[in-house]
CSV table of C-alpha atoms in Angstrom, one decimal:
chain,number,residue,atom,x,y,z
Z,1,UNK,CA,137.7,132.9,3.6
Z,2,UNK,CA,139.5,134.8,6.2
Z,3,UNK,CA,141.8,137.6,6.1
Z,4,UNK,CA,143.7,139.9,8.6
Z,5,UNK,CA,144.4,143.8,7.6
Z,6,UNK,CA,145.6,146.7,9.2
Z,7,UNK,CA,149.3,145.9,9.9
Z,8,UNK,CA,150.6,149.4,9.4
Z,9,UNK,CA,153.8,149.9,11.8
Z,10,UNK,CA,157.1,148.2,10.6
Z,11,UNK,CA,159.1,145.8,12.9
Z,12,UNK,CA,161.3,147.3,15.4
Z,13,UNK,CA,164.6,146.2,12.8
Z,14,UNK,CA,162.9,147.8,9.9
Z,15,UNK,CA,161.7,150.9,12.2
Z,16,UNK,CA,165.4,151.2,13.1
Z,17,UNK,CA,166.4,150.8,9.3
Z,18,UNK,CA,164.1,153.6,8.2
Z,19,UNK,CA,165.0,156.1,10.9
Z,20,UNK,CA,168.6,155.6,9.1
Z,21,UNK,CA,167.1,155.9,6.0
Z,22,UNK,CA,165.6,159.0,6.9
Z,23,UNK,CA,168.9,160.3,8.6
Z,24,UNK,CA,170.9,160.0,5.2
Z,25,UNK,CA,167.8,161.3,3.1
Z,26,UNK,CA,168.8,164.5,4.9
Z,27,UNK,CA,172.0,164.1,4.8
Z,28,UNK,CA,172.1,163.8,1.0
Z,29,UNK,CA,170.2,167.4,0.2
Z,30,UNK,CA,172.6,169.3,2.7
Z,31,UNK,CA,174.8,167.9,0.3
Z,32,UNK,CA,173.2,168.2,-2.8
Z,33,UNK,CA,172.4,171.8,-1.8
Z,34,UNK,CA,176.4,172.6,-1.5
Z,35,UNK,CA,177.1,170.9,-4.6
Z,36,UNK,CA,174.3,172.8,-6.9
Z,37,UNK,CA,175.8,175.7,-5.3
Z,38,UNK,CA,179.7,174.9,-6.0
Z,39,UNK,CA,178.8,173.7,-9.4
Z,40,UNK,CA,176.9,176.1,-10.6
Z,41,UNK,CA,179.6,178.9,-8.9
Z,42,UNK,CA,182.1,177.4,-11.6
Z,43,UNK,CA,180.6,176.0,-14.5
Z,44,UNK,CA,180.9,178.4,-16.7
Z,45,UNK,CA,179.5,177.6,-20.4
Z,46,UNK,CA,180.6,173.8,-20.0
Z,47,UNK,CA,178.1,171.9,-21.5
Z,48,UNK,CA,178.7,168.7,-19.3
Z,49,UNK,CA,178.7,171.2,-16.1
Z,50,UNK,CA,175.8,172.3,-17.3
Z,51,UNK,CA,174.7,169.0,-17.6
Z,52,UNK,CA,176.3,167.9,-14.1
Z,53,UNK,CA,174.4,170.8,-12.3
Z,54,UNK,CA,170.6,170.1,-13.7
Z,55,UNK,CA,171.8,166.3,-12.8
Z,56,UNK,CA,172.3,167.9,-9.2
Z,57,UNK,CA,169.2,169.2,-9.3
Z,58,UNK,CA,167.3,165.9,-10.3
Z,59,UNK,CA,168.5,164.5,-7.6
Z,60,UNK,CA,167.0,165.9,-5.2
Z,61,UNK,CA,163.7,164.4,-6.3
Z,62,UNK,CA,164.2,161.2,-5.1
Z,63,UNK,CA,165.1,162.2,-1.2
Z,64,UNK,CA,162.2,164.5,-1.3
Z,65,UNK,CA,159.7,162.1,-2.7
Z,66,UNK,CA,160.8,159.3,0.0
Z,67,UNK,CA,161.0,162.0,3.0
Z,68,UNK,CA,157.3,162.8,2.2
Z,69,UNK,CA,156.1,158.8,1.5
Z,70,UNK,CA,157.5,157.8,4.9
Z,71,UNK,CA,155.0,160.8,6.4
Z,72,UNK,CA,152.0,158.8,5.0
Z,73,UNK,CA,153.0,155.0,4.8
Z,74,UNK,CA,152.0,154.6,8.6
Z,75,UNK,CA,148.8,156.2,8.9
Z,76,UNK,CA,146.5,153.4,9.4
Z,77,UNK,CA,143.6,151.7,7.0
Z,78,UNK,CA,140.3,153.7,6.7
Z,79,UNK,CA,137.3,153.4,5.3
Z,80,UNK,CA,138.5,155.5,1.9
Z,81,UNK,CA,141.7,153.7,2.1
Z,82,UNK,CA,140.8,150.0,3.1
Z,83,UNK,CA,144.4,149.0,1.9
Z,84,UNK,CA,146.3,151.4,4.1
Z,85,UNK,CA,148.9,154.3,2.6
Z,86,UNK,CA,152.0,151.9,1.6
Z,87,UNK,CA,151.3,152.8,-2.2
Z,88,UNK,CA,152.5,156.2,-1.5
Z,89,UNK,CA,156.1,155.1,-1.9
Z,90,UNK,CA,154.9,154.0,-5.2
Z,91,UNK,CA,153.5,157.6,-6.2
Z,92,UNK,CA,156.6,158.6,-4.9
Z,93,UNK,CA,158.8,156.4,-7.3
Z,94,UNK,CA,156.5,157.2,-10.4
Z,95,UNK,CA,157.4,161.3,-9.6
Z,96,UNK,CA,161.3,160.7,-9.1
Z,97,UNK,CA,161.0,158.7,-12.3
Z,98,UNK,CA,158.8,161.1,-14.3
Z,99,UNK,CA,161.3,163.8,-13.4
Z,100,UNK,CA,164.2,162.1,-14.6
Z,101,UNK,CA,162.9,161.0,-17.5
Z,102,UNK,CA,161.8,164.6,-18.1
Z,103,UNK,CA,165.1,166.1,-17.5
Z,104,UNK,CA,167.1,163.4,-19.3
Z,105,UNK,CA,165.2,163.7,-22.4
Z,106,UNK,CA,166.0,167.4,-22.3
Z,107,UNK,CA,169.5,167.4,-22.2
Z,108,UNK,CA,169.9,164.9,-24.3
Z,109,UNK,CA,168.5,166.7,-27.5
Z,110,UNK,CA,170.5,169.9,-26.0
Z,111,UNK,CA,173.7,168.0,-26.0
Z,112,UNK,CA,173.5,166.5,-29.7
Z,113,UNK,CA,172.6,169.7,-30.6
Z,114,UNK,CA,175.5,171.2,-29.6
Z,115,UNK,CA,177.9,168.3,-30.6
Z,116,UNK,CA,176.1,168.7,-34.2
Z,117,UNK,CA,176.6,172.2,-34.0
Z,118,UNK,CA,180.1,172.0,-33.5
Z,119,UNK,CA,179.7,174.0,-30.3
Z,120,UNK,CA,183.1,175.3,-28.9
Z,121,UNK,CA,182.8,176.2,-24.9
Z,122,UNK,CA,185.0,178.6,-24.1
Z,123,UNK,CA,186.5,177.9,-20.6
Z,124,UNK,CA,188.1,181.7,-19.2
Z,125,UNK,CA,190.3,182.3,-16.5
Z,126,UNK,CA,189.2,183.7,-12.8
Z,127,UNK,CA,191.5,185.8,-10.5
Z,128,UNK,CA,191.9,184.7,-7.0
Z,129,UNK,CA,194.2,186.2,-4.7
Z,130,UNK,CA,196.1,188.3,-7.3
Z,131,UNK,CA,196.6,184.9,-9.0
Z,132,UNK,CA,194.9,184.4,-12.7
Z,133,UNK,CA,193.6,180.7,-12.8
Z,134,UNK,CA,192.3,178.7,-15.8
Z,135,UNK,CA,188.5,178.1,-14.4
Z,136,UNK,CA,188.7,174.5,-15.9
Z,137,UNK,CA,190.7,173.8,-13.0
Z,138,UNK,CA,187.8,175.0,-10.4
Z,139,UNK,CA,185.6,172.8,-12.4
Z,140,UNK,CA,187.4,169.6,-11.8
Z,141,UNK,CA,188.2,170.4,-8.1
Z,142,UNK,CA,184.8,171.1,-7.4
Z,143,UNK,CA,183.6,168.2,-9.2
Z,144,UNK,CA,186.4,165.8,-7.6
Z,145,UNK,CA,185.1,167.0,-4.5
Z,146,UNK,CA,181.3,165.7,-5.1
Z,147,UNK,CA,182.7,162.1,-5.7
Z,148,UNK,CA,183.0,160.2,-2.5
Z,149,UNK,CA,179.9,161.5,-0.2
Z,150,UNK,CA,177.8,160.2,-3.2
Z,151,UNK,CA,179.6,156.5,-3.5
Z,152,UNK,CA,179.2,156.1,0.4
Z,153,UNK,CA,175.3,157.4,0.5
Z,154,UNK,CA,174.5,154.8,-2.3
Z,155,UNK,CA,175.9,152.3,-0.4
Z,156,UNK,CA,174.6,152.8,2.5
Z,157,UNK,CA,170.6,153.7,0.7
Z,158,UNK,CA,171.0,150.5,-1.2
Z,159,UNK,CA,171.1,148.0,2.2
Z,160,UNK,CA,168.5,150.0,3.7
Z,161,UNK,CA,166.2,149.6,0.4
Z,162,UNK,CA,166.8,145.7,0.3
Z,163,UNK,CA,165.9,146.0,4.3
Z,164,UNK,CA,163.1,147.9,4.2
Z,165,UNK,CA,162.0,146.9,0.4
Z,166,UNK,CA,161.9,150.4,-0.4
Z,167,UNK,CA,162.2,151.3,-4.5
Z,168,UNK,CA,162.5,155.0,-3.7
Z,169,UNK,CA,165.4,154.3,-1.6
Z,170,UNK,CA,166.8,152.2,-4.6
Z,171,UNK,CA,166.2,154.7,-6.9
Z,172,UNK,CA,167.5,157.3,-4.8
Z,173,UNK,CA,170.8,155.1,-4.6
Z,174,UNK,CA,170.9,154.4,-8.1
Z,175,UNK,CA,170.6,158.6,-8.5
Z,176,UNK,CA,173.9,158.6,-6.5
Z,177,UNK,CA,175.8,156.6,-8.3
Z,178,UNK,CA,174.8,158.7,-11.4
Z,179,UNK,CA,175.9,161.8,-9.4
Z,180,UNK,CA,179.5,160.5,-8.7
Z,181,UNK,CA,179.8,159.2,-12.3
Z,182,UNK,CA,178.6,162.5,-13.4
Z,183,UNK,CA,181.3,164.2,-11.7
Z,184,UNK,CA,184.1,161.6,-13.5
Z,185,UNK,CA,182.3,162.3,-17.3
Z,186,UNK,CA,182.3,165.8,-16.5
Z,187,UNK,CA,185.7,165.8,-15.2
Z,188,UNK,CA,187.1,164.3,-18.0
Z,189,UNK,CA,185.4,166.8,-20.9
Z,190,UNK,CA,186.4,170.2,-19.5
Z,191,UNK,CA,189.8,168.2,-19.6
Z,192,UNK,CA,189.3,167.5,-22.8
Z,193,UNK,CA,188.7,171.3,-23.5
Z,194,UNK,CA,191.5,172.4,-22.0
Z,195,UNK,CA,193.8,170.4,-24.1
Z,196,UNK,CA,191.8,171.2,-27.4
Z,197,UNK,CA,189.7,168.5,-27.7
Z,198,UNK,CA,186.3,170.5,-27.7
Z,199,UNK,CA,184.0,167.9,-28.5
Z,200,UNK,CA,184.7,165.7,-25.5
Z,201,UNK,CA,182.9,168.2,-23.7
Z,202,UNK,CA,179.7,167.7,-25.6
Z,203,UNK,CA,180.4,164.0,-25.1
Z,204,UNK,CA,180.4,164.0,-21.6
Z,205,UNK,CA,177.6,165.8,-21.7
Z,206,UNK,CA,175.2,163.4,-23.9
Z,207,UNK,CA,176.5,160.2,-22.0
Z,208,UNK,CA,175.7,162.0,-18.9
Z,209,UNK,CA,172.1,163.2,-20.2
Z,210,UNK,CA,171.9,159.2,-21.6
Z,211,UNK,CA,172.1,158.2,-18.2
Z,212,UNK,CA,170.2,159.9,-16.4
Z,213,UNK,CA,167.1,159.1,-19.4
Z,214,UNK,CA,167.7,155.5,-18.9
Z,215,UNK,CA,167.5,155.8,-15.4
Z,216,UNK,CA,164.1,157.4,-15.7
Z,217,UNK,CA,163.0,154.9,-18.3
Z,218,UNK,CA,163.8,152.2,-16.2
Z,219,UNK,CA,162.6,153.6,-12.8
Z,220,UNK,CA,158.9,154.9,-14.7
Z,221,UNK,CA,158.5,151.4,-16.3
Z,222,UNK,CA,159.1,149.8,-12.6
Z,223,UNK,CA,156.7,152.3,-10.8
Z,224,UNK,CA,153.4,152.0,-13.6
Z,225,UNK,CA,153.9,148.0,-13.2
Z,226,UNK,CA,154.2,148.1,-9.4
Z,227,UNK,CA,151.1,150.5,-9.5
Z,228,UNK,CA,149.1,148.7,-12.0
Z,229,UNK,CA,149.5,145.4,-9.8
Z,230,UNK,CA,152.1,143.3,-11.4
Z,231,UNK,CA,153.3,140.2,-9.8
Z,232,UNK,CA,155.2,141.6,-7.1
Z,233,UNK,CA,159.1,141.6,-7.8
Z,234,UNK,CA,162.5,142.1,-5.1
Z,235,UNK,CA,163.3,146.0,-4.3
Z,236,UNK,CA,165.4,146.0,-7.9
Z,237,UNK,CA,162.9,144.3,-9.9
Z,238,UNK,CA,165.1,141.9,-10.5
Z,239,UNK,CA,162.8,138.8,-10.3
Z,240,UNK,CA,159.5,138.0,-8.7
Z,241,UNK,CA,159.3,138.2,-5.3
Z,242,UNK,CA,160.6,135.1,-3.4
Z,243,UNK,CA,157.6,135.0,-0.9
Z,244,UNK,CA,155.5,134.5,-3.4
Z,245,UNK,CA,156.4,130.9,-4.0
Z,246,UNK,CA,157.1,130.4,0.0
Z,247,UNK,CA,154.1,131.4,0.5
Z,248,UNK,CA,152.2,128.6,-1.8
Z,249,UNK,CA,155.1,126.1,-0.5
Z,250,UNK,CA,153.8,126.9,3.0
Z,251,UNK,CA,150.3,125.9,2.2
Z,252,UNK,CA,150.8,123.2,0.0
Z,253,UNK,CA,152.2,121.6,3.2
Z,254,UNK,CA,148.9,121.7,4.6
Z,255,UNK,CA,147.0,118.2,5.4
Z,256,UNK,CA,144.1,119.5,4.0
Z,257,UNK,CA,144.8,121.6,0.5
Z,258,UNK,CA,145.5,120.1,-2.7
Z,259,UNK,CA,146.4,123.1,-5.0
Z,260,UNK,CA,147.4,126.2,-4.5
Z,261,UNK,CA,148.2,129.6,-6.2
Z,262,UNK,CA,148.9,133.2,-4.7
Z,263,UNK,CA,148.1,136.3,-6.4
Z,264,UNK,CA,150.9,139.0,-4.7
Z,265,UNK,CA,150.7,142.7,-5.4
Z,266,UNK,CA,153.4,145.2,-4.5
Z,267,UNK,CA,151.9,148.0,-1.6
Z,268,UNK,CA,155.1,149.9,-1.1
Z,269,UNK,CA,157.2,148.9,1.6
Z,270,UNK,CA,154.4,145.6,2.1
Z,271,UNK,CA,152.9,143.0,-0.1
Z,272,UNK,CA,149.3,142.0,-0.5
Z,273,UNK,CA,148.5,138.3,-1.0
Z,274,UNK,CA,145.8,136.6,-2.5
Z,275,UNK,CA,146.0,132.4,-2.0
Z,276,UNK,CA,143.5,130.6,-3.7
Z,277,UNK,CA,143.3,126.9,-2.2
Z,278,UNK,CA,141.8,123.8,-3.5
Z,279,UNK,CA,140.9,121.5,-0.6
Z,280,UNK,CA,141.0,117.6,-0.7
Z,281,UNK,CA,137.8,116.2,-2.0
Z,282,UNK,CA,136.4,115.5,1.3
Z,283,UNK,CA,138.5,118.0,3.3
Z,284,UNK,CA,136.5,121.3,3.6
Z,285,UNK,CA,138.9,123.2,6.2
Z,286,UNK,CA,137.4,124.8,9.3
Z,287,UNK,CA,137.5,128.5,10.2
Z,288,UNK,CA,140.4,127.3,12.8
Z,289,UNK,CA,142.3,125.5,9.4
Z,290,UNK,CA,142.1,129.1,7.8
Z,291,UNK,CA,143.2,131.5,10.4
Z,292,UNK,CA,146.1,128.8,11.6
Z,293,UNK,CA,147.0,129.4,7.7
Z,294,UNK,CA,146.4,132.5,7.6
Z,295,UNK,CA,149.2,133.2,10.4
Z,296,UNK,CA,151.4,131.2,9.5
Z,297,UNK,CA,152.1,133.1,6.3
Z,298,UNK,CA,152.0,136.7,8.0
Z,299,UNK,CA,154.5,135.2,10.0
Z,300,UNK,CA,156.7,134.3,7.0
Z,301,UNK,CA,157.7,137.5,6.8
Z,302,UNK,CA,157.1,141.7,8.0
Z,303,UNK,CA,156.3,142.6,4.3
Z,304,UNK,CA,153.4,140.2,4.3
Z,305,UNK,CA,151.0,142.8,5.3
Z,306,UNK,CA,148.0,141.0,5.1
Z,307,UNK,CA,146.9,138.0,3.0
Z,308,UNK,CA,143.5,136.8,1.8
Z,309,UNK,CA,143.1,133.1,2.3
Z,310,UNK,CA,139.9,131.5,-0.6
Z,311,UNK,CA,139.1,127.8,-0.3
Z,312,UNK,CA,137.9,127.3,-3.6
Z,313,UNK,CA,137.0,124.3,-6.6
Z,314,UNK,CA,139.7,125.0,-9.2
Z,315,UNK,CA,142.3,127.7,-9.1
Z,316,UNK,CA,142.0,130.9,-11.1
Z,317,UNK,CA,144.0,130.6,-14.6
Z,318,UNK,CA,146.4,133.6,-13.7
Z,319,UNK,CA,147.8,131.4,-10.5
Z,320,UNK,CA,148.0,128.5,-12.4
Z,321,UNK,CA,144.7,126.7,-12.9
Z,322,UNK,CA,144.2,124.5,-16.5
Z,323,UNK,CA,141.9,126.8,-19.2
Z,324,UNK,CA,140.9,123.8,-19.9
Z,325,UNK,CA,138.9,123.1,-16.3
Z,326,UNK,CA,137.7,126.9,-16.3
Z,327,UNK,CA,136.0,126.3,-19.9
Z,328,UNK,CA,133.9,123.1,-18.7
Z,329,UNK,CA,133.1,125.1,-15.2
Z,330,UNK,CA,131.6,127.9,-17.0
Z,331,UNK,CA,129.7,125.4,-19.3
């Protein structure tokens, strides 16, 4: 068996990548901390404002949680942490998803409540210079004006996750494009109010409050697997994680292995592997065999942090051994 840990720093393209990442993770709460501040200026008794403006507020979860998981992801292995610090962008993930979840759940039981209670907002007027103005026009300027800073940072955060393989940074660009929708449902029911249509506003507000549950849901269910080892999956957990398989392929090509299966467990911004290889009868590899093997997969790819290479008799069930063989070795 051989094995090579302790790869802590990130290539020089990923370093790059997450100095961006970093850049806009600021960027986004001076932002965010304008909006709140417009938003809850004007909103008024507006229940999608309302919701629009705690939405605001959840949002800044997700920048926070990745600006302090980048302080700790490089701090090399130690004794108490023999697999390094990458799983704090998975602690971080679980408390941007916790939060929404949270949040969502709450306004979602506050806005059928007030749809069932047949809730009217009242939307007054403000005077500014001498001139009385209907406040529902405030709303949707200010609102209108929170729309495209949020389409370009999710953009931008949603290359930079696939680069760097970062599900903060996904979920932090999934959170944007929430915000901007937000803004459109929230838009669209103090319009409704101001054209007598009161429950629109309620409406807005539960699909908004919908949203942002389902985005919590989705992002709490990705962070327990990824921290209770599942298979390791793509940045979206979309699929299983292609290395997985070129990983295997790669040492399947080997003169000397027969089978071959790969445990792969999701650190953070790295993977852990696990390859279990059956040799040719005949064929028990050398320590040279194992650590040319070994390489060659860590050179596969950055996020192959380190890998733990077992020449073995059969492989485990799990990576694709027979039950069958594992019940007549254990007899």
């Amino acid at each position: 068996m051989t094995t090579r840990f302790g790869r802590a720093e990130l290539p020089p393209r990923q370093e790059q990548a997450l100095r961006k990442a970093i850049r806009f993770e600021w960027y986004t709460l001076i932002f965010l901390a304008v909006a709140i501040t417009m938003v809850y200026l004007v909103m008024g008794s507006s229940q999608a404002m309302k919701a629009a403006w705690i939405e605001d507020l959840l949002s800044l979860a997700p920048p926070i949680a990745f600006l302090i998981a980048v302080r700790i992801v490089n701090r090399p292995p130690s004794g108490r942490y023999p697999y390094g610090f990458h799983r704090a962008v998975g602690v971080a993930h679980l408390v941007a998803a916790v939060a929404l979840m949270a949040m969502g759940a709450f306004l979602v039981i506050d806005s059928l409540t007030g749809l069932i209670g047949g809730e009217h907002p009242p939307i007054g007027t403000v005077v500014l210079l001498g001139q009385p103005i209907w406040l529902g026009w405030l709303m949707v300027i200010v609102m209108a004006l929170t729309i495209p800073l949020p389409i370009y940072f999710g953009r931008v955060k949603m290359r930079l996750a696939k680069e760097l393989h970062d599900k903060v940074l996904y979920a932090d660009a999934d959170m944007n494009k929430a915000d901007w929708q937000t803004a459109v449902g929230s838009i669209v029911g103090v319009l409704g109010i101001g054209i007598g249509w009161w429950w629109t506003d309620a409406v807005a507000a539960l699909l908004i409050a919908g949203s942002i549950l389902w985005d919590g849901i989705r992002n709490m269910r990705a962070a327990i697997t990824d921290l209770m080892d599942t298979a390791a999956t793509t940045f979206d957990d979309g699929r299983v994680h292609p290395l997985t398989g070129e990983i295997d392929e790669l040492l399947r090509r080997l003169p000397w292995t027969e089978q071959v299966g790969s445990r792969v467990r999701d650190q953070g911004h790295v993977l852990h592997v696990e390859s279990f290889v059956v040799p040719h009868r005949g064929r028990t590899p050398k320590l040279k065999d194992l650590i040319e093997a070994r390489d060659a997969c860590l050179d596969l790819d950055w996020k192959v942090q380190d890998i733990v290479i077992v020449p073995i008799d059969q492989l485990p069930e799990e990576v694709g051994g027979s039950r069958e063989h594992q019940s007549e070795r254990s007899e």
